[in-house]
Amino acid sequence: MKEFNPNYLDFEQPLLELENKIKQLHNDPEKTAKSEAAMEKLNKEYQNLTKKIFDNLSDWQISQLARHPLRPYSLDYIPNIFDSFNELHGDRMFGDDPAIVSGLAKIDNHNIVFIGHQKGRDAKDKVMRNFGMSKPEGYRKALRMMRLAEKFNLPVVTFIDTPGAYPGIDAESRNQSQAIAENLFVMSNLKTQIISIIIGEGGSGGALAIGVGDRICMLQNSIYSVISPEGCASILWKDSKKAEQAAEALCITSGKLLNHKLIDLIIPEPLGGAHRDLTAMSSSLKINLVNLLDEITEINIDDLILQRKKKIESYGEFEI
Amino acid sequence: MSWLDKILPSRIRANKKDKGSVPEGLWHKCSNCETVIYRAEFEKNLNVCPKCNHHGRISARKRADIILDAEGKIEILNDIKPIDVLNFKDKEKYKDKLATTQKKTGENDAMVVYQGFINKIPVIACFFEYSFFGGSMGSVVGEKFSIAVKKCIEGEKALICFSASGGARMQESLFSLFQMAKTSAALNSLSNKRLPYISILTDPTMGGVSASLAMLGDINIAEPNALIGFAGPRVIEQTVGEKLPNGFQRSEFLQEHGSIDFILNRSEQKIKISEIISALMSNHDNEETSR
Ligand SMILES: [Zn+2]
């Protein structure tokens, strides 16, 4: 019987079979020249198969990759791309939301303020992080960080990875809408640089609430959407099983969004996706982030804000 | 028998519980208390139920008639029309759905904008049209709203917006999500000019509209018993797996939780809104604030 590993998506399963074969050969105590050759052959096969699968991903497959159970989260990248990180907690009004991690970070010669969604890895962690779904106190913590950044002339870097803002009784009672709206309002005119990177799932208003900025970037296999493909399918198709079609129709992949000029940059992922090689992914992310910081900190801040406002104003397609 | 039951023809009285049995046109049945009254009387009462004060939905243009002075009321920005840039198709093409909705409603999109006066105070006023794709915000709504803001800044006028919307328009995907940023950014510029923005949240004001322009008023006013929130009640119920408290996400709940300034009956809106704008503008100077 074929083994099913939940950490492998259905289209990744053929890779798992090859990986297991390679592992078996590798662990064989009586390695022969023949088995070495066989392993080399399998390795090559593995590379080719990965390429074959990942060169032709459908939008739905990319959506699955963006939400892959092994996909790196903010806290996975932090030690790999920052030289130092001091986490800062709380909105100073109500509480501390673990679905958003924030603090002071150093990357190359840039001191920055970091704000990022955080999903949980194991069951307990997922609940603690509320699956990366922030409540108002999370957005208000983010807002406090932005004010701090503005005051001390530090660029803001945000990592976006959320299914959306938390749909809960407590969140609504504390005015989730206002918390999101206030961030949009402030970010449009914050007097410091803002770089936003979608690292996984850019889920609607909950993503945008830390996603208005000077440079909007997406990791290659991340998604950014007004609604999840499943949600869209159940509303417009009245059938959540039509998520595959909805993913296609919604144009949520980095390539399509760059074509529509809604994002500025795609950050490449290693072959097989970010989760297959955290080191390579981190280095790609770091190089791109440092380049962006180098570039925008050179721009006069008043000019930068004017450019930001023009960019935000330009969103939208209509006939006149 | 209540007075109403006495005057109703027996056919209607008998079917009182049966939704949709009231003949369209002549009679109106309140969706809250099910009282049936003459439609003409209901409309004369600004689509508010005389028995339970339920504020029924009302078109953007009728609202404009209620709020704005007849003199000097001019519709603007009606030449901005939606396009289907993503070639979006679910069960039917967005393009076709747009065309049929335009024909059915007589509107180009989900927002109507006027320049005019409210008790002689000059304003720009935006009204969501709920019958157009559930009042959803796409590129056209975002553009109209942000130009409305610009007109306020040019003419040193106050801005009024009546929201009635299910949120962002799915068929325009990320373009519609980004209208949240666009409208909020516009309001930031208005705020810098110290010009008042009065936001009136009506039934329903949800999702991307609630979480952008609707909650950003200097003064946020709600109509009685309007559904207002970010996530829809059904989604919340599914997520938390418990029954929602009575009156959850209704205007009265929001006022109790400090989310809105006050609740205002439709019949009093014109006078109250004009009083507030006149108070806020009484010492107006146009020196920019720092933020
Ligand atoms: Zn009633």
Short mmCIF file of N, CA and C in Angstrom, two decimals, chain A residues 147 150 165-169 172-173 175-178 180-182 184-186 188-189 191 204-205 208 212 224-227 232 235-238 249-251 257 260 262 312-313 315-320, chain B residues 79-81 83 86 88-91 139 143 150 168 170-171 173-182 184-185 187-188 191-192 210-212 215-216 229-231 236 239-240 244 248-249 253 257 259 291:
data_model
loop_
_atom_site.label_atom_id
_atom_site.label_comp_id
_atom_site.label_asym_id
_atom_site.label_seq_id
_atom_site.Cartn_x
_atom_site.Cartn_y
_atom_site.Cartn_z
N ARG A 147 4.33 53.51 14.29
CA ARG A 147 4.56 54.83 14.90
C ARG A 147 5.98 54.92 15.47
N GLU A 150 8.34 55.33 12.61
CA GLU A 150 8.26 56.70 12.08
C GLU A 150 9.04 57.67 12.97
N ALA A 165 -8.19 38.20 8.72
CA ALA A 165 -8.42 38.70 10.08
C ALA A 165 -9.35 37.73 10.79
N TYR A 166 -9.19 37.60 12.11
CA TYR A 166 -9.95 36.59 12.84
C TYR A 166 -11.45 36.89 12.86
N PRO A 167 -12.28 35.95 12.37
CA PRO A 167 -13.72 36.16 12.44
C PRO A 167 -14.26 35.63 13.77
N GLY A 168 -14.21 36.42 14.81
CA GLY A 168 -14.66 35.95 16.12
C GLY A 168 -15.48 37.00 16.85
N ILE A 169 -16.18 36.54 17.87
CA ILE A 169 -17.05 37.43 18.64
C ILE A 169 -16.23 38.50 19.34
N GLU A 172 -14.79 41.10 16.84
CA GLU A 172 -15.80 42.06 16.38
C GLU A 172 -16.19 43.03 17.50
N SER A 173 -16.23 42.52 18.72
CA SER A 173 -16.60 43.38 19.85
C SER A 173 -15.60 44.51 20.04
N ASN A 175 -13.97 45.87 17.63
CA ASN A 175 -13.97 46.65 16.38
C ASN A 175 -12.82 46.30 15.43
N GLN A 176 -12.87 45.07 14.95
CA GLN A 176 -11.90 44.59 13.97
C GLN A 176 -11.82 45.52 12.76
N SER A 177 -12.99 45.97 12.28
CA SER A 177 -13.01 46.84 11.10
C SER A 177 -12.19 48.10 11.32
N GLN A 178 -12.39 48.73 12.47
CA GLN A 178 -11.69 49.97 12.75
C GLN A 178 -10.19 49.73 12.83
N ILE A 180 -8.36 47.53 11.31
CA ILE A 180 -7.79 47.38 9.96
C ILE A 180 -7.79 48.73 9.24
N ALA A 181 -8.94 49.41 9.29
CA ALA A 181 -9.06 50.69 8.58
C ALA A 181 -8.01 51.69 9.05
N GLU A 182 -7.80 51.75 10.34
CA GLU A 182 -6.84 52.70 10.91
C GLU A 182 -5.43 52.44 10.36
N LEU A 184 -4.65 51.09 7.46
CA LEU A 184 -4.60 51.52 6.05
C LEU A 184 -4.43 53.03 5.98
N PHE A 185 -5.20 53.70 6.82
CA PHE A 185 -5.18 55.16 6.88
C PHE A 185 -3.77 55.67 7.23
N VAL A 186 -3.17 55.08 8.25
CA VAL A 186 -1.87 55.55 8.72
C VAL A 186 -0.74 55.16 7.76
N SER A 188 -0.73 54.79 4.64
CA SER A 188 -0.71 55.54 3.38
C SER A 188 0.14 56.80 3.51
N ASN A 189 0.37 57.25 4.73
CA ASN A 189 1.07 58.53 4.92
C ASN A 189 2.16 58.44 6.00
N LYS A 191 5.57 58.45 7.68
CA LYS A 191 6.78 59.12 7.19
C LYS A 191 8.02 58.26 7.40
N SER A 204 -6.85 38.65 2.20
CA SER A 204 -7.83 39.74 2.28
C SER A 204 -7.43 40.89 3.20
N GLY A 205 -8.41 41.51 3.84
CA GLY A 205 -8.17 42.69 4.67
C GLY A 205 -7.17 42.45 5.79
N LEU A 208 -3.87 42.99 4.05
CA LEU A 208 -3.67 44.38 3.65
C LEU A 208 -3.39 45.28 4.86
N VAL A 212 0.22 47.91 3.19
CA VAL A 212 0.25 49.09 2.34
C VAL A 212 1.65 49.68 2.43
N TYR A 224 -2.16 36.11 -3.06
CA TYR A 224 -2.70 37.34 -2.47
C TYR A 224 -4.10 37.50 -3.05
N SER A 225 -5.10 37.54 -2.17
CA SER A 225 -6.46 37.51 -2.69
C SER A 225 -7.46 38.21 -1.79
N VAL A 226 -8.52 38.68 -2.42
CA VAL A 226 -9.59 39.37 -1.69
C VAL A 226 -10.41 38.37 -0.88
N ILE A 227 -10.37 37.10 -1.29
CA ILE A 227 -11.10 36.03 -0.58
C ILE A 227 -10.40 34.72 -0.90
N CYS A 232 -14.59 31.91 -2.08
CA CYS A 232 -15.14 32.43 -3.33
C CYS A 232 -16.00 31.37 -4.01
N ILE A 235 -19.34 30.92 -2.33
CA ILE A 235 -20.28 32.03 -2.53
C ILE A 235 -20.74 32.12 -3.99
N LEU A 236 -19.78 32.15 -4.92
CA LEU A 236 -20.15 32.39 -6.32
C LEU A 236 -20.56 31.12 -7.07
N TRP A 237 -19.93 29.99 -6.73
CA TRP A 237 -20.31 28.75 -7.40
C TRP A 237 -21.32 27.95 -6.56
N LYS A 238 -21.52 28.42 -5.33
CA LYS A 238 -22.34 27.70 -4.35
C LYS A 238 -21.81 26.27 -4.17
N ALA A 249 -9.73 31.92 -11.51
CA ALA A 249 -10.48 33.13 -11.86
C ALA A 249 -10.02 34.34 -11.06
N LEU A 250 -9.61 34.12 -9.82
CA LEU A 250 -9.29 35.25 -8.94
C LEU A 250 -7.94 35.91 -9.24
N CYS A 251 -7.10 35.26 -10.06
CA CYS A 251 -5.78 35.84 -10.38
C CYS A 251 -4.99 36.18 -9.11
N LEU A 257 -0.32 38.81 -10.71
CA LEU A 257 -0.47 40.10 -10.03
C LEU A 257 0.61 41.08 -10.47
N HIS A 260 -0.49 42.58 -13.67
CA HIS A 260 -1.51 43.63 -13.46
C HIS A 260 -0.96 44.83 -12.70
N LEU A 262 -0.05 45.12 -9.73
CA LEU A 262 -0.54 45.28 -8.37
C LEU A 262 0.55 44.98 -7.35
N ILE A 312 -0.90 54.24 -4.69
CA ILE A 312 -2.16 53.80 -4.08
C ILE A 312 -3.34 54.37 -4.88
N GLU A 313 -3.20 55.64 -5.28
CA GLU A 313 -4.25 56.29 -6.04
C GLU A 313 -4.48 55.61 -7.40
N TYR A 315 -4.42 52.44 -8.10
CA TYR A 315 -5.06 51.12 -8.06
C TYR A 315 -6.47 51.20 -8.62
N GLY A 316 -6.78 50.30 -9.55
CA GLY A 316 -8.14 50.26 -10.06
C GLY A 316 -8.17 50.36 -11.57
N GLU A 317 -9.11 49.65 -12.17
CA GLU A 317 -9.31 49.66 -13.62
C GLU A 317 -10.77 49.96 -13.90
N PHE A 318 -11.02 50.98 -14.72
CA PHE A 318 -12.39 51.36 -15.03
C PHE A 318 -12.39 52.10 -16.35
N GLU A 319 -13.61 52.40 -16.81
CA GLU A 319 -13.75 53.08 -18.09
C GLU A 319 -14.29 54.48 -17.79
N ILE A 320 -13.81 55.45 -18.54
CA ILE A 320 -14.28 56.81 -18.27
C ILE A 320 -14.57 57.54 -19.57
N ASP B 79 -19.80 59.22 -15.09
CA ASP B 79 -19.20 58.69 -16.32
C ASP B 79 -18.15 57.61 -16.03
N ILE B 80 -17.91 57.32 -14.76
CA ILE B 80 -16.94 56.27 -14.43
C ILE B 80 -17.67 54.93 -14.39
N LYS B 81 -17.21 54.02 -15.26
CA LYS B 81 -17.95 52.76 -15.42
C LYS B 81 -17.04 51.55 -15.21
N ILE B 83 -15.18 47.92 -15.68
CA ILE B 83 -14.76 47.01 -16.75
C ILE B 83 -14.31 45.70 -16.12
N LEU B 86 -10.20 41.33 -15.46
CA LEU B 86 -9.66 39.98 -15.20
C LEU B 86 -10.38 38.90 -16.03
N PHE B 88 -13.30 37.79 -15.52
CA PHE B 88 -13.76 36.92 -14.44
C PHE B 88 -15.02 36.18 -14.85
N LYS B 89 -15.01 34.88 -14.53
CA LYS B 89 -16.18 34.08 -14.88
C LYS B 89 -16.42 33.06 -13.78
N ASP B 90 -17.61 33.08 -13.18
CA ASP B 90 -17.97 31.95 -12.31
C ASP B 90 -19.00 31.13 -13.06
N LYS B 91 -20.23 31.10 -12.57
CA LYS B 91 -21.23 30.37 -13.35
C LYS B 91 -21.58 31.18 -14.60
N SER B 139 -13.30 48.75 -8.35
CA SER B 139 -12.52 49.90 -8.82
C SER B 139 -13.34 51.17 -8.99
N GLU B 143 -12.65 54.65 -7.04
CA GLU B 143 -12.29 55.84 -7.80
C GLU B 143 -13.27 56.99 -7.53
N LYS B 150 -11.24 64.42 -3.29
CA LYS B 150 -10.49 65.51 -3.94
C LYS B 150 -11.34 66.75 -4.13
N ALA B 168 -15.93 43.98 -0.25
CA ALA B 168 -15.20 44.12 -1.50
C ALA B 168 -15.85 43.27 -2.59
N MET B 170 -15.83 40.58 -5.11
CA MET B 170 -14.99 39.42 -5.41
C MET B 170 -14.56 39.33 -6.87
N GLN B 171 -15.47 39.72 -7.76
CA GLN B 171 -15.19 39.57 -9.19
C GLN B 171 -14.05 40.46 -9.67
N SER B 173 -11.41 40.92 -7.61
CA SER B 173 -10.29 40.34 -6.87
C SER B 173 -9.39 41.37 -6.20
N LEU B 174 -8.08 41.29 -6.44
CA LEU B 174 -7.16 42.15 -5.69
C LEU B 174 -7.36 43.64 -6.00
N PHE B 175 -7.87 43.92 -7.19
CA PHE B 175 -8.18 45.33 -7.51
C PHE B 175 -9.17 45.86 -6.47
N SER B 176 -10.16 45.04 -6.12
CA SER B 176 -11.15 45.54 -5.16
C SER B 176 -10.56 45.60 -3.75
N LEU B 177 -9.73 44.62 -3.38
CA LEU B 177 -9.10 44.69 -2.06
C LEU B 177 -8.31 45.99 -1.92
N PHE B 178 -7.60 46.35 -2.99
CA PHE B 178 -6.75 47.54 -2.91
C PHE B 178 -7.55 48.85 -2.87
N GLN B 179 -8.85 48.78 -3.18
CA GLN B 179 -9.67 49.98 -3.02
C GLN B 179 -9.80 50.37 -1.55
N MET B 180 -9.62 49.40 -0.67
CA MET B 180 -9.62 49.72 0.76
C MET B 180 -8.47 50.66 1.08
N ALA B 181 -7.31 50.35 0.51
CA ALA B 181 -6.14 51.22 0.72
C ALA B 181 -6.36 52.57 0.06
N LYS B 182 -6.93 52.53 -1.16
CA LYS B 182 -7.11 53.76 -1.93
C LYS B 182 -8.06 54.74 -1.23
N SER B 184 -8.91 54.75 1.96
CA SER B 184 -8.35 55.15 3.26
C SER B 184 -7.26 56.21 3.07
N ALA B 185 -6.46 56.05 2.02
CA ALA B 185 -5.41 57.02 1.73
C ALA B 185 -6.02 58.37 1.37
N LEU B 187 -8.85 59.51 2.42
CA LEU B 187 -9.37 60.10 3.66
C LEU B 187 -8.27 60.67 4.52
N ASN B 188 -7.07 60.12 4.41
CA ASN B 188 -5.93 60.68 5.13
C ASN B 188 -5.64 62.09 4.63
N SER B 191 -8.30 64.43 5.93
CA SER B 191 -8.07 64.68 7.36
C SER B 191 -6.97 65.73 7.54
N ASN B 192 -5.93 65.64 6.73
CA ASN B 192 -4.84 66.62 6.81
C ASN B 192 -5.31 68.04 6.54
N SER B 210 -16.59 48.21 5.56
CA SER B 210 -16.55 48.50 6.99
C SER B 210 -15.10 48.73 7.44
N ALA B 211 -14.18 47.89 6.95
CA ALA B 211 -12.78 47.95 7.38
C ALA B 211 -11.97 48.95 6.56
N SER B 212 -12.63 49.95 5.99
CA SER B 212 -11.88 51.03 5.34
C SER B 212 -12.70 52.31 5.52
N MET B 215 -15.48 53.06 8.57
CA MET B 215 -15.10 53.21 9.98
C MET B 215 -14.16 54.39 10.20
N LEU B 216 -13.87 55.14 9.15
CA LEU B 216 -12.86 56.19 9.27
C LEU B 216 -13.46 57.59 9.40
N GLY B 229 -20.10 45.12 10.62
CA GLY B 229 -19.00 44.31 11.14
C GLY B 229 -18.00 43.99 10.06
N PHE B 230 -16.94 43.29 10.44
CA PHE B 230 -15.96 42.87 9.44
C PHE B 230 -16.36 41.51 8.87
N ALA B 231 -16.34 40.49 9.72
CA ALA B 231 -16.71 39.15 9.24
C ALA B 231 -18.22 38.98 9.30
N ILE B 236 -18.58 33.72 11.32
CA ILE B 236 -18.17 33.73 12.72
C ILE B 236 -18.76 32.53 13.45
N THR B 239 -16.85 29.52 12.60
CA THR B 239 -15.49 29.51 13.14
C THR B 239 -15.49 29.22 14.64
N VAL B 240 -16.33 29.93 15.38
CA VAL B 240 -16.26 29.77 16.83
C VAL B 240 -17.14 28.63 17.34
N LEU B 244 -24.31 33.02 18.26
CA LEU B 244 -23.92 34.41 18.47
C LEU B 244 -24.87 35.08 19.46
N PHE B 248 -25.90 40.79 18.24
CA PHE B 248 -24.49 40.86 17.86
C PHE B 248 -24.33 41.56 16.50
N GLN B 249 -23.35 42.46 16.42
CA GLN B 249 -23.04 43.21 15.19
C GLN B 249 -24.17 44.14 14.74
N PHE B 253 -25.35 47.21 19.57
CA PHE B 253 -24.19 46.46 20.08
C PHE B 253 -22.92 47.29 19.86
N HIS B 257 -20.31 48.97 22.64
CA HIS B 257 -18.89 48.64 22.67
C HIS B 257 -17.99 49.79 22.25
N SER B 259 -17.91 51.56 19.47
CA SER B 259 -17.42 51.56 18.08
C SER B 259 -18.03 52.65 17.21
N ARG B 291 -0.39 65.19 10.52
CA ARG B 291 -0.82 63.92 9.96
C ARG B 291 -2.32 63.76 10.08
#
